[in-house]
Amino acid sequence: MTTQLKPLLRRWEWQAEAACRGMDSSVFFSPPGERGSARRRREQRAQEICRQCPVRVPCAGFAATSEQRYGVWGGSTEADRRATPATPDTPNP
């Protein structure tokens, strides 16, 4: 039996360069009951991190193609992704 680890690893290697690597996930994913201005502030902080990230595009593409419903990915919020569904060829910004 042969395994195909190398192609699988290549699919994820962008994560090693992510600006968020090692950060607490609560920056990008809302805690239970978070609403209104608290949510907007958290999302804005996350988006600031994403704006400076060298792998923003692959991250946003991953979120779009894997239909991530929660969190900020590649600078796009849950609401952004719902408002602008991506096609397989065109990930959300």
Tab-separated table of C-alpha atoms in Angstrom:
chain	number	residue	atom	x	y	z
A	1	MET	CA	0.000	0.000	0.000
A	2	THR	CA	1.349	3.427	-0.917
A	3	THR	CA	0.452	6.680	0.731
A	4	GLN	CA	0.382	10.086	-0.837
A	5	LEU	CA	1.536	12.253	2.058
A	6	LYS	CA	3.562	14.723	0.023
A	7	PRO	CA	0.615	15.986	-2.065
A	8	LEU	CA	-1.493	16.176	1.088
A	9	LEU	CA	1.201	18.119	2.936
A	10	ARG	CA	1.545	20.545	0.036
A	11	ARG	CA	-2.136	21.305	0.346
A	12	TRP	CA	-1.561	22.549	3.913
A	13	GLU	CA	1.969	24.003	3.795
A	14	TRP	CA	0.665	27.572	3.392
A	15	GLN	CA	-0.354	27.420	7.066
A	16	ALA	CA	3.283	27.373	8.199
A	17	GLU	CA	3.657	30.976	6.968
A	18	ALA	CA	0.383	32.295	8.390
A	19	ALA	CA	0.539	35.448	10.505
A	20	CYS	CA	-1.943	33.856	12.907
A	21	ARG	CA	0.159	30.761	13.513
A	22	GLY	CA	0.371	30.161	17.245
A	23	MET	CA	-2.223	32.810	18.111
A	24	ASP	CA	-5.199	32.038	20.282
A	25	SER	CA	-8.125	30.953	18.110
A	26	SER	CA	-10.451	33.268	20.056
A	27	VAL	CA	-9.081	36.137	17.951
A	28	PHE	CA	-10.603	34.534	14.838
A	29	PHE	CA	-13.574	32.561	16.188
A	30	SER	CA	-16.358	34.031	18.267
A	31	PRO	CA	-17.038	32.752	21.755
A	32	PRO	CA	-20.580	31.635	22.612
A	33	GLY	CA	-22.979	34.551	22.900
A	34	GLU	CA	-20.706	37.161	21.304
A	35	ARG	CA	-22.782	39.809	19.540
A	36	GLY	CA	-22.854	43.370	18.285
A	37	SER	CA	-19.923	45.696	18.878
A	38	ALA	CA	-17.847	43.059	20.695
A	39	ARG	CA	-18.057	40.816	17.642
A	40	ARG	CA	-17.258	43.660	15.242
A	41	ARG	CA	-14.188	44.663	17.301
A	42	ARG	CA	-12.881	41.088	17.397
A	43	GLU	CA	-13.436	40.651	13.657
A	44	GLN	CA	-11.677	43.949	12.915
A	45	ARG	CA	-8.654	42.860	14.994
A	46	ALA	CA	-8.574	39.561	13.125
A	47	GLN	CA	-8.861	41.314	9.760
A	48	GLU	CA	-5.919	43.586	10.662
A	49	ILE	CA	-3.790	40.500	11.239
A	50	CYS	CA	-5.004	38.979	7.968
A	51	ARG	CA	-4.225	42.129	5.961
A	52	GLN	CA	-0.531	41.710	6.764
A	53	CYS	CA	-0.490	37.955	6.246
A	54	PRO	CA	1.611	36.513	3.414
A	55	VAL	CA	-0.824	33.625	2.898
A	56	ARG	CA	-4.075	35.568	2.958
A	57	VAL	CA	-5.165	34.437	-0.519
A	58	PRO	CA	-4.658	30.677	0.011
A	59	CYS	CA	-6.335	30.977	3.417
A	60	ALA	CA	-9.387	32.696	1.947
A	61	GLY	CA	-9.432	30.143	-0.859
A	62	PHE	CA	-9.342	27.292	1.627
A	63	ALA	CA	-12.247	28.801	3.580
A	64	ALA	CA	-14.278	29.207	0.403
A	65	THR	CA	-13.642	25.778	-1.089
A	66	SER	CA	-14.083	23.939	2.197
A	67	GLU	CA	-17.158	26.046	3.032
A	68	GLN	CA	-15.909	27.214	6.428
A	69	ARG	CA	-18.955	28.607	8.189
A	70	TYR	CA	-17.262	30.094	11.234
A	71	GLY	CA	-14.432	32.466	11.956
A	72	VAL	CA	-12.303	34.940	10.050
A	73	TRP	CA	-10.274	33.292	7.280
A	74	GLY	CA	-8.009	35.248	4.944
A	75	GLY	CA	-9.641	38.460	6.116
A	76	SER	CA	-13.181	37.355	5.318
A	77	THR	CA	-15.747	37.106	8.073
A	78	GLU	CA	-18.649	34.681	8.293
A	79	ALA	CA	-20.964	37.404	6.988
A	80	ASP	CA	-18.584	38.223	4.113
A	81	ARG	CA	-18.521	34.622	2.973
A	82	ARG	CA	-22.309	34.306	3.172
A	83	ALA	CA	-22.781	37.520	1.187
A	84	THR	CA	-20.316	36.572	-1.542
A	85	PRO	CA	-20.248	32.836	-2.084
A	86	ALA	CA	-17.106	31.824	-3.910
A	87	THR	CA	-16.900	29.591	-6.918
A	88	PRO	CA	-14.140	26.952	-6.980
A	89	ASP	CA	-12.129	29.173	-9.354
A	90	THR	CA	-12.610	32.442	-7.475
A	91	PRO	CA	-12.021	32.469	-3.687
A	92	ASN	CA	-13.373	35.278	-1.540
A	93	PRO	CA	-10.894	38.110	-0.952
